[in-house]
Tab-separated table of C-alpha atoms and ligand atoms in Angstrom:
chain	number	residue	atom	x	y	z
A	1	MET	CA	65.424	7.946	-68.058
A	2	LEU	CA	67.446	8.262	-64.904
A	3	LYS	CA	67.421	11.540	-63.759
A	4	ILE	CA	70.971	13.306	-63.679
A	5	ALA	CA	72.075	14.493	-59.958
A	6	GLN	CA	73.201	18.176	-60.476
A	7	MET	CA	76.515	19.867	-58.612
A	8	GLY	CA	75.654	20.544	-55.238
A	9	ASN	CA	73.741	17.095	-54.693
A	10	PRO	CA	75.404	15.355	-51.686
A	11	VAL	CA	75.649	11.945	-53.734
A	12	LEU	CA	78.313	13.411	-56.136
A	13	ARG	CA	80.356	13.873	-53.268
A	14	LYS	CA	80.097	10.672	-51.556
A	15	ARG	CA	82.503	7.556	-52.266
A	16	ALA	CA	80.332	5.393	-53.780
A	17	GLU	CA	80.122	1.773	-52.647
A	18	PRO	CA	81.712	-1.621	-54.399
A	19	VAL	CA	79.352	-3.596	-55.990
A	20	SER	CA	78.922	-7.461	-54.391
A	21	ALA	CA	79.075	-10.570	-56.950
A	22	ALA	CA	75.766	-11.418	-55.450
A	23	GLU	CA	74.420	-7.600	-56.547
A	24	LEU	CA	75.923	-7.927	-60.116
A	25	LYS	CA	73.991	-11.506	-60.668
A	26	ASP	CA	70.872	-9.401	-59.572
A	27	ALA	CA	68.941	-9.012	-62.140
A	28	ARG	CA	67.884	-5.418	-61.094
A	29	THR	CA	71.602	-4.331	-61.623
A	30	GLU	CA	71.863	-5.416	-64.959
A	31	PHE	CA	68.513	-3.234	-65.640
A	32	PHE	CA	69.944	-0.286	-63.828
A	33	ILE	CA	72.969	-0.839	-66.018
A	34	GLU	CA	70.685	-1.025	-69.243
A	35	SER	CA	69.348	2.318	-68.011
A	36	MET	CA	72.262	4.229	-67.557
A	37	ILE	CA	73.607	3.339	-70.907
A	38	ALA	CA	70.197	4.657	-72.405
A	39	SER	CA	70.388	7.802	-70.167
A	40	MET	CA	73.951	8.436	-71.221
A	41	ARG	CA	73.104	8.188	-74.818
A	42	GLU	CA	70.066	10.416	-74.034
A	43	HIS	CA	72.095	13.109	-72.637
A	44	GLY	CA	74.444	12.997	-75.150
A	45	GLY	CA	77.378	12.400	-72.641
A	46	ALA	CA	80.355	10.484	-73.242
A	47	GLY	CA	80.303	8.857	-69.949
A	48	LEU	CA	78.000	8.534	-67.059
A	49	ALA	CA	78.860	6.920	-63.473
A	50	ALA	CA	75.974	5.659	-61.312
A	51	PRO	CA	76.345	8.420	-58.493
A	52	GLN	CA	75.199	11.192	-60.802
A	53	VAL	CA	72.040	8.962	-61.401
A	54	HIS	CA	71.882	9.245	-57.704
A	55	VAL	CA	73.190	5.502	-57.209
A	56	SER	CA	76.288	5.364	-54.786
A	57	LYS	CA	77.484	2.512	-56.358
A	58	GLN	CA	80.831	1.868	-58.065
A	59	ILE	CA	79.098	1.053	-61.858
A	60	LEU	CA	80.112	3.606	-64.699
A	61	VAL	CA	79.596	3.339	-68.564
A	62	VAL	CA	81.311	5.265	-71.379
A	63	GLU	CA	81.080	5.623	-75.001
A	64	ALA	CA	81.701	8.176	-78.094
A	65	ARG	CA	80.404	7.658	-81.276
A	66	GLY	CA	82.357	10.349	-82.804
A	67	ASP	CA	79.418	12.568	-83.185
A	68	ASP	CA	79.357	15.092	-80.278
A	69	GLU	CA	79.377	18.293	-81.309
A	70	ASP	CA	81.144	19.723	-78.207
A	71	GLU	CA	83.131	16.964	-77.094
A	72	ALA	CA	86.126	15.947	-78.880
A	73	ALA	CA	84.361	15.448	-82.104
A	74	GLY	CA	85.200	11.964	-84.267
A	75	GLU	CA	86.942	10.746	-81.020
A	76	ARG	CA	85.245	7.155	-80.597
A	77	ILE	CA	85.243	4.936	-77.595
A	78	PRO	CA	83.470	1.782	-77.638
A	79	LEU	CA	80.880	0.913	-75.101
A	80	THR	CA	82.377	-0.031	-72.051
A	81	VAL	CA	80.589	-0.488	-68.705
A	82	LEU	CA	83.233	-0.917	-65.752
A	83	VAL	CA	82.517	-2.297	-62.308
A	84	ASN	CA	84.557	-1.499	-59.216
A	85	PRO	CA	86.974	0.066	-61.376
A	86	GLU	CA	90.574	1.068	-60.088
A	87	ILE	CA	93.046	2.715	-61.967
A	88	THR	CA	96.294	0.971	-61.206
A	89	SER	CA	98.822	2.890	-63.222
A	90	PHE	CA	98.920	6.648	-64.472
A	91	SER	CA	101.309	7.536	-67.202
A	92	GLN	CA	103.642	10.591	-66.519
A	93	GLU	CA	103.189	12.158	-69.494
A	94	VAL	CA	99.900	14.734	-69.384
A	95	GLN	CA	97.940	16.383	-71.700
A	96	GLU	CA	95.156	19.093	-71.315
A	97	GLY	CA	91.618	19.347	-72.586
A	98	TRP	CA	88.148	20.949	-72.513
A	99	GLU	CA	85.980	18.996	-70.064
A	100	GLY	CA	82.250	19.347	-69.247
A	101	CYS	CA	79.663	17.134	-67.048
A	102	LEU	CA	76.154	16.063	-67.030
A	103	SER	CA	76.130	17.177	-63.798
A	104	VAL	CA	77.814	20.684	-64.041
A	105	ARG	CA	75.297	21.721	-66.952
A	106	GLU	CA	76.431	24.261	-69.386
A	107	ILE	CA	79.990	24.698	-68.026
A	108	TRP	CA	83.091	23.712	-69.766
A	109	GLY	CA	86.873	24.281	-68.738
A	110	ARG	CA	90.447	22.939	-69.017
A	111	VAL	CA	91.650	20.414	-67.237
A	112	ARG	CA	94.899	18.192	-67.280
A	113	ARG	CA	95.418	14.430	-67.154
A	114	SER	CA	97.483	11.422	-67.134
A	115	ARG	CA	97.699	10.892	-71.227
A	116	ALA	CA	97.265	7.144	-70.704
A	117	VAL	CA	95.958	4.635	-67.931
A	118	THR	CA	95.590	1.403	-66.713
A	119	VAL	CA	92.273	0.702	-65.121
A	120	LYS	CA	91.406	-2.759	-63.762
A	121	ALA	CA	87.267	-3.809	-63.115
A	122	LEU	CA	84.894	-6.106	-63.770
A	123	THR	CA	82.692	-6.251	-66.448
A	124	ARG	CA	79.160	-6.372	-66.315
A	125	ALA	CA	79.421	-10.402	-66.168
A	126	GLY	CA	81.758	-10.294	-63.561
A	127	LYS	CA	84.474	-11.076	-65.252
A	128	GLU	CA	87.967	-9.216	-64.368
A	129	VAL	CA	89.312	-6.839	-67.047
A	130	GLU	CA	92.474	-4.654	-67.666
A	131	ILE	CA	91.947	-1.856	-69.787
A	132	ARG	CA	94.846	0.324	-71.157
A	133	ALA	CA	93.369	3.562	-72.452
A	134	GLU	CA	95.178	6.611	-74.221
A	135	GLY	CA	94.041	10.232	-75.390
A	136	PHE	CA	90.326	10.797	-75.100
A	137	TYR	CA	89.231	7.397	-73.774
A	138	ALA	CA	91.776	8.001	-70.685
A	139	VAL	CA	90.751	11.107	-69.931
A	140	VAL	CA	86.892	10.098	-70.002
A	141	LEU	CA	87.679	7.093	-67.741
A	142	GLN	CA	89.641	9.333	-64.890
A	143	HIS	CA	86.941	11.997	-65.121
A	144	GLU	CA	84.203	9.149	-64.435
A	145	ILE	CA	86.074	7.262	-61.908
A	146	ASP	CA	86.519	10.420	-60.193
A	147	HIS	CA	82.904	10.408	-59.516
A	148	LEU	CA	83.057	7.062	-57.835
A	149	TYR	CA	85.370	9.052	-55.288
A	150	GLY	CA	83.191	11.932	-54.993
A	151	LYS	CA	85.092	14.174	-57.363
A	152	ILE	CA	83.930	16.281	-60.278
A	153	PHE	CA	86.268	17.905	-62.849
A	154	LEU	CA	86.313	21.441	-61.109
A	155	ASP	CA	88.557	19.778	-58.697
A	156	ARG	CA	91.047	19.060	-60.847
A	157	MET	CA	91.444	22.336	-62.883
A	158	ASP	CA	94.623	24.436	-62.151
A	159	ASP	CA	93.379	27.418	-63.796
A	160	MET	CA	89.721	28.647	-63.062
A	161	SER	CA	90.182	31.466	-65.635
A	162	THR	CA	89.436	28.693	-68.384
A	163	LEU	CA	86.129	28.203	-66.990
A	164	CYS	CA	82.945	28.975	-69.811
A	165	PHE	CA	79.501	28.128	-70.408
A	166	THR	CA	78.145	26.461	-73.104
A	167	ALA	CA	77.719	29.232	-75.752
A	168	GLU	CA	80.917	31.113	-75.125
A	169	TYR	CA	82.725	27.704	-75.294
A	170	ARG	CA	81.180	27.117	-78.928
A	171	SER	CA	81.829	30.790	-80.116
A	172	HIS	CA	85.951	31.092	-78.787
A	173	TRP	CA	87.033	27.909	-77.749
A	174	ARG	CA	85.570	24.785	-79.050
A	175	ASP	CA	87.330	24.510	-82.340
B	1	LIG	ZN1	81.054	14.024	-64.970
Protein backbone atom coordinates (compact mmCIF):
# COMPACT_ATOMS: atom_id res chain seq x y z
CA MET A 1 0.00 0.00 0.00
CA LEU A 2 1.23 3.49 -0.85
CA LYS A 3 1.70 6.02 1.93
CA ILE A 4 -0.43 9.16 1.61
CA ALA A 5 1.38 12.52 1.75
CA GLN A 6 -0.23 14.85 4.27
CA MET A 7 -0.76 18.60 3.99
CA GLY A 8 2.53 20.34 4.65
CA ASN A 9 4.52 17.89 2.55
CA PRO A 10 6.10 19.97 -0.26
CA VAL A 11 5.22 17.32 -2.86
CA LEU A 12 1.58 18.44 -2.57
CA ARG A 13 2.53 21.99 -3.59
CA LYS A 14 4.61 21.14 -6.66
CA ARG A 15 3.45 21.11 -10.23
CA ALA A 16 3.61 17.47 -11.33
CA GLU A 17 5.64 16.45 -14.38
CA PRO A 18 3.95 15.06 -17.49
CA VAL A 19 4.41 11.35 -18.16
CA SER A 20 6.36 10.56 -21.34
CA ALA A 21 5.26 7.92 -23.85
CA ALA A 22 8.26 5.77 -22.84
CA GLU A 23 7.39 6.01 -19.15
CA LEU A 24 3.79 5.09 -19.85
CA LYS A 25 4.91 1.89 -21.59
CA ASP A 26 7.19 0.97 -18.70
CA ALA A 27 5.92 -1.91 -16.58
CA ARG A 28 6.85 0.04 -13.45
CA THR A 29 4.29 2.71 -14.39
CA GLU A 30 1.62 0.06 -14.85
CA PHE A 31 2.50 -1.38 -11.43
CA PHE A 32 2.41 2.10 -9.87
CA ILE A 33 -1.06 2.76 -11.34
CA GLU A 34 -2.32 -0.55 -9.92
CA SER A 35 -0.91 0.45 -6.53
CA MET A 36 -2.67 3.82 -6.77
CA ILE A 37 -6.00 2.09 -7.46
CA ALA A 38 -5.51 -0.30 -4.54
CA SER A 39 -4.54 2.57 -2.23
CA MET A 40 -7.52 4.71 -3.24
CA ARG A 41 -9.84 1.79 -2.47
CA GLU A 42 -8.10 0.91 0.76
CA HIS A 43 -8.29 4.49 2.05
CA GLY A 44 -11.88 4.97 0.89
CA GLY A 45 -11.19 7.95 -1.36
CA ALA A 46 -13.11 8.81 -4.54
CA GLY A 47 -9.85 9.82 -6.19
CA LEU A 48 -6.10 9.85 -5.79
CA ALA A 49 -3.46 11.88 -7.59
CA ALA A 50 0.16 10.69 -7.85
CA PRO A 51 1.59 13.62 -5.79
CA GLN A 52 -0.57 12.37 -2.91
CA VAL A 53 1.59 9.26 -2.86
CA HIS A 54 4.86 11.20 -3.19
CA VAL A 55 5.22 10.87 -6.96
CA SER A 56 5.23 14.19 -8.76
CA LYS A 57 3.78 12.90 -12.03
CA GLN A 58 0.56 13.76 -13.87
CA ILE A 59 -1.40 10.61 -13.09
CA LEU A 60 -4.75 10.33 -11.31
CA VAL A 61 -7.29 7.64 -10.56
CA VAL A 62 -10.94 8.14 -9.64
CA GLU A 63 -13.72 5.76 -8.70
CA ALA A 64 -16.87 5.84 -6.59
CA ARG A 65 -18.80 2.67 -5.92
CA GLY A 66 -21.77 4.34 -4.30
CA ASP A 67 -21.00 3.02 -0.83
CA ASP A 68 -19.06 5.92 0.70
CA GLU A 69 -20.65 7.03 3.95
CA ASP A 70 -19.20 10.55 3.95
CA GLU A 71 -18.87 11.62 0.38
CA ALA A 72 -21.92 11.87 -1.83
CA ALA A 73 -23.40 8.54 -0.78
CA GLY A 74 -24.93 6.70 -3.71
CA GLU A 75 -22.93 8.60 -6.34
CA ARG A 76 -21.06 6.38 -8.77
CA ILE A 77 -18.01 7.03 -10.90
CA PRO A 78 -16.53 4.31 -13.07
CA LEU A 79 -12.88 3.48 -12.41
CA THR A 80 -10.95 5.99 -14.50
CA VAL A 81 -7.19 6.35 -14.88
CA LEU A 82 -6.01 9.58 -16.51
CA VAL A 83 -2.48 10.51 -17.53
CA ASN A 84 -1.47 14.10 -18.35
CA PRO A 85 -5.07 15.32 -17.96
CA GLU A 86 -6.06 18.83 -18.96
CA ILE A 87 -9.40 20.54 -18.41
CA THR A 88 -10.35 22.01 -21.78
CA SER A 89 -13.67 23.53 -20.74
CA PHE A 90 -15.48 24.48 -17.56
CA SER A 91 -19.24 25.12 -17.39
CA GLN A 92 -20.32 28.58 -16.33
CA GLU A 93 -22.80 26.92 -14.04
CA VAL A 94 -21.35 26.10 -10.63
CA GLN A 95 -22.26 23.73 -7.82
CA GLU A 96 -21.28 23.88 -4.20
CA GLY A 97 -20.61 20.80 -2.11
CA TRP A 98 -18.62 19.26 0.73
CA GLU A 99 -15.10 18.10 0.00
CA GLY A 100 -12.56 16.16 1.97
CA CYS A 101 -9.15 14.85 0.97
CA LEU A 102 -6.93 11.90 1.94
CA SER A 103 -4.06 14.41 2.30
CA VAL A 104 -6.07 16.72 4.58
CA ARG A 105 -7.27 14.14 7.03
CA GLU A 106 -10.44 14.64 9.04
CA ILE A 107 -11.25 18.04 7.58
CA TRP A 108 -14.26 18.93 5.41
CA GLY A 109 -15.29 22.18 3.78
CA ARG A 110 -17.66 23.66 1.21
CA VAL A 111 -16.18 24.27 -2.22
CA ARG A 112 -17.69 25.82 -5.35
CA ARG A 113 -16.76 24.13 -8.61
CA SER A 114 -17.96 24.10 -12.20
CA ARG A 115 -20.92 21.78 -12.60
CA ALA A 116 -19.44 20.21 -15.73
CA VAL A 117 -15.99 19.93 -17.26
CA THR A 118 -14.39 18.48 -20.36
CA VAL A 119 -11.07 16.76 -19.76
CA LYS A 120 -8.53 15.64 -22.36
CA ALA A 121 -6.03 13.03 -21.26
CA LEU A 122 -4.25 9.82 -22.11
CA THR A 123 -5.47 6.47 -20.88
CA ARG A 124 -3.03 4.10 -19.21
CA ALA A 125 -2.67 2.46 -22.63
CA GLY A 126 -1.54 5.78 -24.10
CA LYS A 127 -4.72 6.45 -26.05
CA GLU A 128 -6.10 10.00 -26.24
CA VAL A 129 -9.50 10.41 -24.61
CA GLU A 130 -11.92 13.23 -23.98
CA ILE A 131 -14.28 12.97 -21.02
CA ARG A 132 -17.33 15.12 -20.41
CA ALA A 133 -18.15 14.87 -16.71
CA GLU A 134 -20.97 16.40 -14.68
CA GLY A 135 -21.97 16.60 -11.04
CA PHE A 136 -19.94 14.60 -8.53
CA TYR A 137 -17.70 13.14 -11.26
CA ALA A 138 -16.83 16.67 -12.44
CA VAL A 139 -16.07 17.75 -8.85
CA VAL A 140 -13.77 14.80 -8.22
CA LEU A 141 -11.89 15.37 -11.49
CA GLN A 142 -11.41 19.08 -10.68
CA HIS A 143 -10.20 18.18 -7.18
CA GLU A 144 -7.70 15.58 -8.45
CA ILE A 145 -6.42 17.69 -11.35
CA ASP A 146 -5.83 20.51 -8.84
CA HIS A 147 -3.44 18.17 -7.02
CA LEU A 148 -1.35 17.93 -10.21
CA TYR A 149 -0.91 21.72 -10.06
CA GLY A 150 -0.02 21.84 -6.37
CA LYS A 151 -3.46 22.93 -5.21
CA ILE A 152 -5.62 21.50 -2.45
CA PHE A 153 -9.32 22.06 -1.88
CA LEU A 154 -8.73 24.53 0.94
CA ASP A 155 -7.28 26.92 -1.68
CA ARG A 156 -10.62 26.81 -3.50
CA MET A 157 -12.84 27.62 -0.51
CA ASP A 158 -14.60 31.00 -0.46
CA ASP A 159 -15.89 30.65 3.07
CA MET A 160 -13.55 29.17 5.65
CA SER A 161 -16.31 29.23 8.27
CA THR A 162 -17.62 25.98 6.76
CA LEU A 163 -14.46 24.03 7.73
CA CYS A 164 -15.20 21.17 10.07
CA PHE A 165 -13.78 17.95 11.46
CA THR A 166 -15.21 14.60 10.40
CA ALA A 167 -17.14 13.95 13.62
CA GLU A 168 -18.85 17.36 13.46
CA TYR A 169 -19.41 16.99 9.72
CA ARG A 170 -21.21 13.71 10.37
CA SER A 171 -23.24 15.10 13.28
CA HIS A 172 -24.28 18.41 11.81
CA TRP A 173 -23.80 18.66 8.07
CA ARG A 174 -23.49 15.40 6.15
CA ASP A 175 -27.18 14.59 5.95
ZN1 LIG B 1 -7.39 15.50 -2.43
